[in-house]
PDB file of C-alpha atoms in Angstrom:
ATOM      1  CA  MET A  26       0.000   0.000   0.000  1.00  0.00           C
ATOM      2  CA  LYS A  27       1.364   3.394  -1.036  1.00  0.00           C
ATOM      3  CA  LEU A  28      -0.480   6.404   0.422  1.00  0.00           C
ATOM      4  CA  LEU A  29       0.142  10.137  -0.007  1.00  0.00           C
ATOM      5  CA  LEU A  30      -1.231  12.509   2.640  1.00  0.00           C
ATOM      6  CA  THR A  31      -1.385  16.195   1.809  1.00  0.00           C
ATOM      7  CA  GLY A  32      -3.004  19.291   3.288  1.00  0.00           C
ATOM      8  CA  GLY A  33      -2.212  22.531   5.061  1.00  0.00           C
ATOM      9  CA  SER A  34       0.077  23.018   8.039  1.00  0.00           C
ATOM     10  CA  ALA A  35      -1.180  21.539  11.334  1.00  0.00           C
ATOM     11  CA  ASN A  36      -4.297  20.125   9.667  1.00  0.00           C
ATOM     12  CA  GLY A  37      -3.770  16.662  11.129  1.00  0.00           C
ATOM     13  CA  LYS A  38      -1.813  14.933   8.336  1.00  0.00           C
ATOM     14  CA  SER A  39       0.908  13.546  10.586  1.00  0.00           C
ATOM     15  CA  THR A  40      -1.492  12.469  13.324  1.00  0.00           C
ATOM     16  CA  LEU A  41      -3.646  10.630  10.796  1.00  0.00           C
ATOM     17  CA  GLY A  42      -0.577   9.138   9.140  1.00  0.00           C
ATOM     18  CA  GLU A  43       0.650   7.762  12.461  1.00  0.00           C
ATOM     19  CA  LYS A  44      -2.709   6.182  13.257  1.00  0.00           C
ATOM     20  CA  MET A  45      -2.925   4.619   9.809  1.00  0.00           C
ATOM     21  CA  ALA A  46       0.654   3.345   9.871  1.00  0.00           C
ATOM     22  CA  LEU A  47       0.140   1.638  13.220  1.00  0.00           C
ATOM     23  CA  ASP A  48      -2.907  -0.179  11.786  1.00  0.00           C
ATOM     24  CA  LEU A  49      -0.657  -1.823   9.179  1.00  0.00           C
ATOM     25  CA  THR A  50       2.000  -4.527   9.395  1.00  0.00           C
ATOM     26  CA  GLY A  51       5.087  -3.931  11.520  1.00  0.00           C
ATOM     27  CA  PRO A  52       7.768  -3.133  12.236  1.00  0.00           C
ATOM     28  CA  HIS A  53       6.750   0.513  12.012  1.00  0.00           C
ATOM     29  CA  TYR A  54       9.422   2.948  10.839  1.00  0.00           C
ATOM     30  CA  TYR A  55       9.136   6.713  11.246  1.00  0.00           C
ATOM     31  CA  LEU A  56      11.390   8.169   8.557  1.00  0.00           C
ATOM     32  CA  ALA A  57      12.110  11.704   9.787  1.00  0.00           C
ATOM     33  CA  ALA A  58      13.536  14.201   7.285  1.00  0.00           C
ATOM     34  CA  MET A  59      13.522  17.405   9.369  1.00  0.00           C
ATOM     35  CA  ARG A  60      17.110  18.628   9.755  1.00  0.00           C
ATOM     36  CA  PRO A  61      17.797  20.503  13.023  1.00  0.00           C
ATOM     37  CA  TYR A  62      18.898  24.060  12.351  1.00  0.00           C
ATOM     38  CA  GLY A  63      18.247  25.964  15.587  1.00  0.00           C
ATOM     39  CA  PRO A  64      16.731  25.798  19.088  1.00  0.00           C
ATOM     40  CA  GLU A  65      13.167  25.776  17.731  1.00  0.00           C
ATOM     41  CA  SER A  66      13.787  22.757  15.501  1.00  0.00           C
ATOM     42  CA  PHE A  67      15.906  20.871  18.069  1.00  0.00           C
ATOM     43  CA  GLU A  68      13.073  21.168  20.599  1.00  0.00           C
ATOM     44  CA  ARG A  69      10.484  20.082  18.066  1.00  0.00           C
ATOM     45  CA  ILE A  70      12.519  17.084  16.901  1.00  0.00           C
ATOM     46  CA  ALA A  71      13.133  15.900  20.469  1.00  0.00           C
ATOM     47  CA  ARG A  72       9.426  16.164  21.253  1.00  0.00           C
ATOM     48  CA  HIS A  73       8.454  14.263  18.113  1.00  0.00           C
ATOM     49  CA  ARG A  74      11.092  11.554  18.640  1.00  0.00           C
ATOM     50  CA  ALA A  75       9.861  10.855  22.162  1.00  0.00           C
ATOM     51  CA  SER A  76       6.258  10.708  20.975  1.00  0.00           C
ATOM     52  CA  HIS A  77       7.068   8.311  18.127  1.00  0.00           C
ATOM     53  CA  ASN A  78       9.023   5.995  20.390  1.00  0.00           C
ATOM     54  CA  ARG A  79       6.144   5.836  22.879  1.00  0.00           C
ATOM     55  CA  LYS A  80       3.779   4.833  20.089  1.00  0.00           C
ATOM     56  CA  GLY A  81       6.041   2.007  18.936  1.00  0.00           C
ATOM     57  CA  PHE A  82       7.780   3.550  15.933  1.00  0.00           C
ATOM     58  CA  ILE A  83      11.419   2.915  15.104  1.00  0.00           C
ATOM     59  CA  THR A  84      12.715   6.392  14.236  1.00  0.00           C
ATOM     60  CA  ILE A  85      15.159   6.701  11.349  1.00  0.00           C
ATOM     61  CA  GLU A  86      16.457  10.219  10.732  1.00  0.00           C
ATOM     62  CA  ARG A  87      17.305  10.726   7.088  1.00  0.00           C
ATOM     63  CA  TYR A  88      17.872  14.243   5.809  1.00  0.00           C
ATOM     64  CA  THR A  89      19.255  13.484   2.336  1.00  0.00           C
ATOM     65  CA  ALA A  90      20.105  10.572   0.026  1.00  0.00           C
ATOM     66  CA  LEU A  91      16.832   8.734   0.455  1.00  0.00           C
ATOM     67  CA  ASP A  92      17.743   6.580  -2.534  1.00  0.00           C
ATOM     68  CA  THR A  93      20.666   5.008  -0.635  1.00  0.00           C
ATOM     69  CA  LEU A  94      18.750   4.068   2.524  1.00  0.00           C
ATOM     70  CA  CYS A  95      18.440   0.355   3.346  1.00  0.00           C
ATOM     71  CA  LEU A  96      15.703  -0.677   5.785  1.00  0.00           C
ATOM     72  CA  PRO A  97      16.593  -3.329   8.388  1.00  0.00           C
ATOM     73  CA  LYS A  98      13.425  -5.296   7.712  1.00  0.00           C
ATOM     74  CA  ARG A  99      10.196  -5.080   5.721  1.00  0.00           C
ATOM     75  CA  GLY A 100       7.239  -3.392   7.412  1.00  0.00           C
ATOM     76  CA  THR A 101       5.428  -0.041   7.280  1.00  0.00           C
ATOM     77  CA  VAL A 102       7.200   3.278   6.680  1.00  0.00           C
ATOM     78  CA  LEU A 103       5.809   6.734   7.465  1.00  0.00           C
ATOM     79  CA  LEU A 104       7.893   9.415   5.729  1.00  0.00           C
ATOM     80  CA  GLU A 105       7.623  12.889   7.264  1.00  0.00           C
ATOM     81  CA  CYS A 106       7.914  14.758   4.992  1.00  0.00           C
ATOM     82  CA  LEU A 107       8.643  15.481   1.326  1.00  0.00           C
ATOM     83  CA  CYS A 108       8.837  19.226   2.065  1.00  0.00           C
ATOM     84  CA  ASN A 109      11.792  18.821   4.430  1.00  0.00           C
ATOM     85  CA  LEU A 110      13.498  16.257   2.236  1.00  0.00           C
ATOM     86  CA  LEU A 111      13.436  18.569  -0.791  1.00  0.00           C
ATOM     87  CA  ASP A 112      14.552  21.552   1.294  1.00  0.00           C
ATOM     88  CA  ASN A 113      17.548  19.581   2.563  1.00  0.00           C
ATOM     89  CA  GLU A 114      18.597  18.465  -0.892  1.00  0.00           C
ATOM     90  CA  LEU A 115      18.235  21.905  -2.462  1.00  0.00           C
ATOM     91  CA  PHE A 116      19.809  24.076   0.193  1.00  0.00           C
ATOM     92  CA  SER A 117      22.113  22.030   2.433  1.00  0.00           C
ATOM     93  CA  HIS A 118      25.871  22.240   1.832  1.00  0.00           C
ATOM     94  CA  ASN A 119      26.280  18.448   1.784  1.00  0.00           C
ATOM     95  CA  SER A 120      23.379  17.739  -0.544  1.00  0.00           C
ATOM     96  CA  HIS A 121      23.423  14.282  -2.108  1.00  0.00           C
ATOM     97  CA  PHE A 122      22.774  15.588  -5.606  1.00  0.00           C
ATOM     98  CA  LYS A 123      23.361  19.256  -6.240  1.00  0.00           C
ATOM     99  CA  SER A 124      23.977  19.056  -9.964  1.00  0.00           C
ATOM    100  CA  ILE A 125      21.344  16.558 -11.111  1.00  0.00           C
ATOM    101  CA  ASN A 126      17.567  16.366 -11.200  1.00  0.00           C
ATOM    102  CA  VAL A 127      16.619  16.632  -7.539  1.00  0.00           C
ATOM    103  CA  VAL A 128      12.939  15.831  -8.078  1.00  0.00           C
ATOM    104  CA  GLU A 129      13.694  12.696 -10.059  1.00  0.00           C
ATOM    105  CA  GLN A 130      16.273  11.479  -7.550  1.00  0.00           C
ATOM    106  CA  ILE A 131      13.965  11.971  -4.556  1.00  0.00           C
ATOM    107  CA  PHE A 132      11.233  10.137  -6.436  1.00  0.00           C
ATOM    108  CA  GLN A 133      13.658   7.292  -7.098  1.00  0.00           C
ATOM    109  CA  GLY A 134      14.248   7.279  -3.351  1.00  0.00           C
ATOM    110  CA  LEU A 135      10.510   6.818  -2.807  1.00  0.00           C
ATOM    111  CA  GLU A 136      10.525   3.924  -5.252  1.00  0.00           C
ATOM    112  CA  SER A 137      13.500   2.366  -3.475  1.00  0.00           C
ATOM    113  CA  ILE A 138      11.866   2.595  -0.042  1.00  0.00           C
ATOM    114  CA  SER A 139       8.593   1.255  -1.445  1.00  0.00           C
ATOM    115  CA  ASN A 140      10.404  -1.814  -2.789  1.00  0.00           C
ATOM    116  CA  GLN A 141      11.820  -2.498   0.679  1.00  0.00           C
ATOM    117  CA  CYS A 142       8.580  -2.278   2.686  1.00  0.00           C
ATOM    118  CA  ASP A 143       5.015  -3.550   2.704  1.00  0.00           C
ATOM    119  CA  ASN A 144       3.401  -0.121   3.154  1.00  0.00           C
ATOM    120  CA  LEU A 145       4.675   3.391   2.490  1.00  0.00           C
ATOM    121  CA  LEU A 146       2.837   6.458   3.804  1.00  0.00           C
ATOM    122  CA  VAL A 147       4.224   9.820   2.658  1.00  0.00           C
ATOM    123  CA  VAL A 148       3.321  13.214   4.144  1.00  0.00           C
ATOM    124  CA  THR A 149       3.639  16.387   2.080  1.00  0.00           C
ATOM    125  CA  ASN A 150       2.201  19.897   1.791  1.00  0.00           C
ATOM    126  CA  ASP A 151       1.112  22.316  -0.907  1.00  0.00           C
ATOM    127  CA  VAL A 152       3.410  25.349  -0.811  1.00  0.00           C
ATOM    128  CA  GLY A 153       2.377  26.698  -4.214  1.00  0.00           C
ATOM    129  CA  SER A 154      -0.848  28.338  -2.974  1.00  0.00           C
ATOM    130  CA  ASP A 155       0.790  31.609  -2.092  1.00  0.00           C
ATOM    131  CA  TRP A 156       1.564  35.036  -3.487  1.00  0.00           C
ATOM    132  CA  PRO A 157       4.822  34.607  -5.479  1.00  0.00           C
ATOM    133  CA  SER A 158       6.760  37.490  -3.897  1.00  0.00           C
ATOM    134  CA  TYR A 159       9.773  35.391  -2.902  1.00  0.00           C
ATOM    135  CA  PRO A 160      13.422  35.100  -3.935  1.00  0.00           C
ATOM    136  CA  PRO A 161      14.115  32.941  -7.013  1.00  0.00           C
ATOM    137  CA  SER A 162      15.474  30.106  -4.864  1.00  0.00           C
ATOM    138  CA  THR A 163      12.226  29.940  -2.873  1.00  0.00           C
ATOM    139  CA  LEU A 164      10.123  29.964  -6.030  1.00  0.00           C
ATOM    140  CA  GLN A 165      12.305  27.171  -7.398  1.00  0.00           C
ATOM    141  CA  TYR A 166      11.647  25.160  -4.244  1.00  0.00           C
ATOM    142  CA  ALA A 167       7.863  25.656  -4.530  1.00  0.00           C
ATOM    143  CA  ALA A 168       7.879  24.604  -8.184  1.00  0.00           C
ATOM    144  CA  LYS A 169       9.967  21.501  -7.545  1.00  0.00           C
ATOM    145  CA  LEU A 170       7.819  20.444  -4.595  1.00  0.00           C
ATOM    146  CA  GLY A 171       4.750  20.761  -6.815  1.00  0.00           C
ATOM    147  CA  GLN A 172       6.414  18.508  -9.394  1.00  0.00           C
ATOM    148  CA  LEU A 173       7.412  16.022  -6.705  1.00  0.00           C
ATOM    149  CA  ASN A 174       3.889  15.980  -5.257  1.00  0.00           C
ATOM    150  CA  CYS A 175       2.448  15.204  -8.687  1.00  0.00           C
ATOM    151  CA  LEU A 176       4.868  12.313  -9.162  1.00  0.00           C
ATOM    152  CA  ALA A 177       4.158  10.974  -5.678  1.00  0.00           C
ATOM    153  CA  ALA A 178       0.393  11.208  -6.201  1.00  0.00           C
ATOM    154  CA  ALA A 179       0.573   9.318  -9.486  1.00  0.00           C
ATOM    155  CA  PHE A 180       2.798   6.688  -7.820  1.00  0.00           C
ATOM    156  CA  ALA A 181       0.513   6.226  -4.799  1.00  0.00           C
ATOM    157  CA  ASP A 182      -2.385   3.797  -4.590  1.00  0.00           C
ATOM    158  CA  ALA A 183      -4.420   6.467  -2.796  1.00  0.00           C
ATOM    159  CA  VAL A 184      -4.185  10.188  -2.060  1.00  0.00           C
ATOM    160  CA  LEU A 185      -5.757  11.807   0.992  1.00  0.00           C
ATOM    161  CA  GLU A 186      -6.157  15.536   1.572  1.00  0.00           C
ATOM    162  CA  VAL A 187      -6.584  16.367   5.249  1.00  0.00           C
ATOM    163  CA  VAL A 188      -8.626  19.500   5.987  1.00  0.00           C
ATOM    164  CA  ALA A 189      -9.226  20.559   9.606  1.00  0.00           C
ATOM    165  CA  GLY A 190      -8.472  16.994  10.645  1.00  0.00           C
ATOM    166  CA  ILE A 191     -11.003  15.558   8.180  1.00  0.00           C
ATOM    167  CA  PRO A 192      -9.572  13.154   5.552  1.00  0.00           C
ATOM    168  CA  LEU A 193     -10.841  13.523   1.993  1.00  0.00           C
ATOM    169  CA  LEU A 194     -10.079  10.704  -0.437  1.00  0.00           C
ATOM    170  CA  ARG A 195      -8.901  12.417  -3.615  1.00  0.00           C
ATOM    171  CA  ARG A 196      -7.844   9.379  -5.608  1.00  0.00           C
ATOM    172  CA  GLY A 197      -7.627   5.592  -5.359  1.00  0.00           C
ATOM    173  CA  THR A 198      -8.797   3.207  -2.666  1.00  0.00           C
ATOM    174  CA  LEU A 199      -7.608   2.273   0.808  1.00  0.00           C
ATOM    175  CA  ASN A 200      -6.844  -1.111   2.317  1.00  0.00           C
ATOM    176  CA  SER A 201      -9.601  -2.451   4.565  1.00  0.00           C
ATOM    177  CA  PRO A 202      -7.682  -1.699   7.827  1.00  0.00           C
ATOM    178  CA  LEU A 203      -7.572   1.969   6.806  1.00  0.00           C
ATOM    179  CA  MET A 204     -11.172   2.462   5.677  1.00  0.00           C
ATOM    180  CA  LYS A 205     -12.328   3.195   9.221  1.00  0.00           C
ATOM    181  CA  HIS A 206     -10.340   6.455   9.126  1.00  0.00           C
ATOM    182  CA  LEU A 207     -12.666   7.768   6.399  1.00  0.00           C
ATOM    183  CA  GLU A 208     -15.809   7.223   8.405  1.00  0.00           C
ATOM    184  CA  ASN A 209     -17.806  10.398   8.979  1.00  0.00           C
ATOM    185  CA  SER A 210     -17.562  11.380  12.626  1.00  0.00           C
ATOM    186  CA  GLY A 211     -21.090  12.790  12.553  1.00  0.00           C
ATOM    187  CA  LYS A 212     -22.253  15.825  14.475  1.00  0.00           C
ATOM    188  CA  GLY A 213     -20.218  17.153  17.348  1.00  0.00           C
ATOM    189  CA  ASP A 214     -21.532  18.237  20.705  1.00  0.00           C
ATOM    190  CA  SER A 215     -21.703  21.899  19.657  1.00  0.00           C
ATOM    191  CA  HIS A 216     -24.336  23.554  17.451  1.00  0.00           C
ATOM    192  CA  MET A 217     -21.580  25.657  15.889  1.00  0.00           C
ATOM    193  CA  ILE A 218     -20.872  25.656  12.126  1.00  0.00           C
ATOM    194  CA  LEU A 219     -17.231  26.036  11.039  1.00  0.00           C
ATOM    195  CA  VAL A 220     -16.744  27.721   7.663  1.00  0.00           C
ATOM    196  CA  ILE A 221     -13.238  27.649   6.200  1.00  0.00           C
ATOM    197  CA  GLY A 222     -11.615  28.519   2.895  1.00  0.00           C
ATOM    198  CA  ALA A 223      -9.124  30.803   1.207  1.00  0.00           C
ATOM    199  CA  GLU A 224      -9.291  34.583   1.330  1.00  0.00           C
ATOM    200  CA  ALA A 225     -12.304  35.933  -0.629  1.00  0.00           C
ATOM    201  CA  SER A 226     -13.577  32.428  -1.384  1.00  0.00           C
ATOM    202  CA  GLY A 227     -17.195  33.291  -0.538  1.00  0.00           C
ATOM    203  CA  LYS A 228     -17.309  32.414   3.163  1.00  0.00           C
ATOM    204  CA  ARG A 229     -19.263  35.481   4.292  1.00  0.00           C
ATOM    205  CA  THR A 230     -21.656  35.197   1.361  1.00  0.00           C
ATOM    206  CA  PHE A 231     -22.364  31.591   2.279  1.00  0.00           C
ATOM    207  CA  VAL A 232     -23.024  32.533   5.909  1.00  0.00           C
ATOM    208  CA  LYS A 233     -25.515  35.165   4.734  1.00  0.00           C
ATOM    209  CA  GLU A 234     -27.253  32.470   2.704  1.00  0.00           C
ATOM    210  CA  LEU A 235     -27.679  30.593   5.980  1.00  0.00           C
ATOM    211  CA  GLY A 236     -29.829  33.510   7.139  1.00  0.00           C
ATOM    212  CA  PHE A 237     -27.343  35.695   9.041  1.00  0.00           C
ATOM    213  CA  GLN A 238     -27.071  39.432   8.421  1.00  0.00           C
ATOM    214  CA  GLU A 239     -23.895  41.486   8.118  1.00  0.00           C
ATOM    215  CA  ALA A 240     -24.728  43.155  11.446  1.00  0.00           C
ATOM    216  CA  GLU A 241     -24.606  39.729  13.104  1.00  0.00           C
ATOM    217  CA  MET A 242     -20.978  39.198  12.064  1.00  0.00           C
ATOM    218  CA  SER A 243     -18.050  40.447  14.097  1.00  0.00           C
ATOM    219  CA  PRO A 244     -14.294  39.792  14.498  1.00  0.00           C
ATOM    220  CA  ILE A 245     -14.656  40.289  18.268  1.00  0.00           C
ATOM    221  CA  LEU A 246     -15.217  37.192  20.346  1.00  0.00           C
ATOM    222  CA  GLU A 247     -16.678  38.883  23.396  1.00  0.00           C
ATOM    223  CA  ASP A 248     -19.640  40.613  21.753  1.00  0.00           C
ATOM    224  CA  ALA A 249     -23.131  39.182  21.286  1.00  0.00           C
ATOM    225  CA  CYS A 250     -22.888  38.610  17.519  1.00  0.00           C
ATOM    226  CA  PRO A 251     -23.575  34.973  16.662  1.00  0.00           C
ATOM    227  CA  VAL A 252     -21.006  34.888  13.838  1.00  0.00           C
ATOM    228  CA  LEU A 253     -17.274  35.259  14.488  1.00  0.00           C
ATOM    229  CA  THR A 254     -15.272  36.303  11.438  1.00  0.00           C
ATOM    230  CA  ASP A 255     -11.496  36.139  10.864  1.00  0.00           C
ATOM    231  CA  LEU A 256     -10.513  33.576  13.483  1.00  0.00           C
ATOM    232  CA  HIS A 257      -7.070  33.368  11.842  1.00  0.00           C
ATOM    233  CA  ARG A 258      -6.410  37.021  12.688  1.00  0.00           C
ATOM    234  CA  MET A 259      -7.446  36.481  16.291  1.00  0.00           C
ATOM    235  CA  VAL A 260      -5.071  33.524  16.603  1.00  0.00           C
ATOM    236  CA  ALA A 261      -2.214  35.533  15.071  1.00  0.00           C
ATOM    237  CA  GLN A 262      -2.582  38.193  17.767  1.00  0.00           C
ATOM    238  CA  ASP A 263      -1.770  35.731  20.559  1.00  0.00           C
ATOM    239  CA  PRO A 264      -0.945  32.258  19.206  1.00  0.00           C
ATOM    240  CA  LEU A 265       0.476  30.981  22.491  1.00  0.00           C
ATOM    241  CA  HIS A 266      -2.858  31.322  24.316  1.00  0.00           C
ATOM    242  CA  CYS A 267      -5.348  30.745  21.511  1.00  0.00           C
ATOM    243  CA  GLY A 268      -6.403  27.409  23.022  1.00  0.00           C
ATOM    244  CA  GLU A 269      -8.149  29.349  25.769  1.00  0.00           C
ATOM    245  CA  LEU A 270     -10.594  30.670  23.141  1.00  0.00           C
ATOM    246  CA  LEU A 271     -12.096  27.264  22.370  1.00  0.00           C
ATOM    247  CA  PRO A 272     -14.957  27.211  24.939  1.00  0.00           C
ATOM    248  CA  LYS A 273     -16.157  30.653  23.842  1.00  0.00           C
ATOM    249  CA  LEU A 274     -15.884  29.758  20.154  1.00  0.00           C
ATOM    250  CA  LEU A 275     -18.122  26.740  20.658  1.00  0.00           C
ATOM    251  CA  HIS A 276     -20.910  29.055  21.865  1.00  0.00           C
ATOM    252  CA  LYS A 277     -20.961  30.922  18.543  1.00  0.00           C
ATOM    253  CA  ARG A 278     -23.427  29.896  15.849  1.00  0.00           C
ATOM    254  CA  VAL A 279     -20.825  30.249  13.086  1.00  0.00           C
ATOM    255  CA  VAL A 280     -17.026  30.603  13.106  1.00  0.00           C
ATOM    256  CA  ILE A 281     -15.291  31.766   9.924  1.00  0.00           C
ATOM    257  CA  CYS A 282     -11.580  31.131   9.400  1.00  0.00           C
ATOM    258  CA  ASN A 283      -9.161  31.482   6.510  1.00  0.00           C
ATOM    259  CA  GLU A 284      -7.132  28.433   5.562  1.00  0.00           C
ATOM    260  CA  VAL A 285      -3.567  29.656   6.038  1.00  0.00           C
ATOM    261  CA  GLY A 286      -1.663  26.369   6.186  1.00  0.00           C
ATOM    262  CA  SER A 287      -0.610  26.212   2.539  1.00  0.00           C
ATOM    263  CA  GLY A 288       2.057  28.313   0.904  1.00  0.00           C
ATOM    264  CA  ILE A 289       5.669  28.918   1.907  1.00  0.00           C
ATOM    265  CA  ILE A 290       6.502  28.475   5.595  1.00  0.00           C
ATOM    266  CA  PRO A 291       6.705  31.913   7.294  1.00  0.00           C
ATOM    267  CA  ASP A 292      10.247  33.110   7.949  1.00  0.00           C
ATOM    268  CA  THR A 293       9.619  34.226  11.554  1.00  0.00           C
ATOM    269  CA  PRO A 294       8.933  32.060  14.633  1.00  0.00           C
ATOM    270  CA  GLN A 295       5.813  34.139  15.379  1.00  0.00           C
ATOM    271  CA  GLY A 296       4.505  33.614  11.855  1.00  0.00           C
ATOM    272  CA  ARG A 297       5.174  29.874  11.949  1.00  0.00           C
ATOM    273  CA  LEU A 298       3.484  29.542  15.318  1.00  0.00           C
ATOM    274  CA  ALA A 299       0.427  31.534  14.198  1.00  0.00           C
ATOM    275  CA  ARG A 300       0.019  29.396  11.083  1.00  0.00           C
ATOM    276  CA  GLU A 301       0.307  26.124  13.005  1.00  0.00           C
ATOM    277  CA  GLN A 302      -1.986  27.244  15.804  1.00  0.00           C
ATOM    278  CA  THR A 303      -4.641  28.314  13.291  1.00  0.00           C
ATOM    279  CA  GLY A 304      -4.564  24.823  11.809  1.00  0.00           C
ATOM    280  CA  ARG A 305      -4.788  23.203  15.245  1.00  0.00           C
ATOM    281  CA  MET A 306      -7.698  25.431  16.251  1.00  0.00           C
ATOM    282  CA  CYS A 307      -9.607  24.425  13.126  1.00  0.00           C
ATOM    283  CA  VAL A 308      -8.970  20.742  13.866  1.00  0.00           C
ATOM    284  CA  LEU A 309     -10.318  21.166  17.416  1.00  0.00           C
ATOM    285  CA  LEU A 310     -13.336  23.159  16.240  1.00  0.00           C
ATOM    286  CA  ALA A 311     -14.104  20.653  13.492  1.00  0.00           C
ATOM    287  CA  GLN A 312     -14.201  17.831  16.033  1.00  0.00           C
ATOM    288  CA  GLU A 313     -16.881  19.634  18.040  1.00  0.00           C
ATOM    289  CA  ALA A 314     -18.783  21.360  15.242  1.00  0.00           C
ATOM    290  CA  ALA A 315     -22.201  20.309  14.035  1.00  0.00           C
ATOM    291  CA  ARG A 316     -21.081  21.075  10.473  1.00  0.00           C
ATOM    292  CA  VAL A 317     -17.832  21.912   8.703  1.00  0.00           C
ATOM    293  CA  VAL A 318     -18.085  23.712   5.360  1.00  0.00           C
ATOM    294  CA  ARG A 319     -15.205  24.474   3.034  1.00  0.00           C
ATOM    295  CA  MET A 320     -15.591  27.202   0.421  1.00  0.00           C
ATOM    296  CA  VAL A 321     -13.793  27.002  -2.936  1.00  0.00           C
ATOM    297  CA  CYS A 322     -14.568  29.641  -5.573  1.00  0.00           C
ATOM    298  CA  GLY A 323     -17.882  30.375  -3.864  1.00  0.00           C
ATOM    299  CA  ILE A 324     -18.874  26.706  -3.890  1.00  0.00           C
ATOM    300  CA  PRO A 325     -19.561  25.091  -0.505  1.00  0.00           C
ATOM    301  CA  THR A 326     -18.399  21.549   0.207  1.00  0.00           C
ATOM    302  CA  ILE A 327     -19.814  19.867   3.303  1.00  0.00           C
ATOM    303  CA  LEU A 328     -16.907  18.105   4.991  1.00  0.00           C
ATOM    304  CA  LYS A 329     -18.933  17.093   8.033  1.00  0.00           C
TER     305      LYS A 329
END
């Protein structure tokens, strides 16, 4: 089984990937590609390593040269993630292949790992959904990751997009042990409706079609308006304490939030934290919401 999991930052891809991997044949390998480059990443890697070990994964840290890796034994591999692997190969001083086709070589690495295991689950992200005001090297990275994602999707038996913790099967079929992860979780305990989507994708218009007026919408949590707009901006103001907002959010009739998890990773710790916390808040809200609606080009899709 070859499975590609994609979606925005902190939308639940890795959590879902771990659960799925542990449902498949062992041993279970966690192939970690994040290279430590500062205190923030060292802390994150240590936290992740401890968590993986507790769950029963054998952690293998591999920053480059995926095509030369030999697994000790067949089993299930969770690769986290293509984004880090490509970043390492493009920008690290000891890159395995600086002067050849990086995308093709990483894809050959995926093929090599797949031949050595029973199941391969690969996590990636879409960084091309962003305003292209970046240096040429960053734009090159985004383009190459898009190419790599297309190759990986065509190679995989199934492709899942994870949105606010909700898996959407985009192509292929899943093995029977994994089908349970696609089951609709039904209504949550709250009456709240979560409406997500890109900037200017028709979220407010949709909410008005539900019967709410503009005067009933507000970006302020503490007022009496039943509709909270711009949750992503509220999280960005204080990402460290945004979890404290959850009980109040669940008392709203509608919560509107931009999807901010795609695109290039922000270059400041505050920006990275705000993006991740927005994704986590949407996952938590989606679990409790009565309905989750995603807007694309003014078209609503009911995710839950």
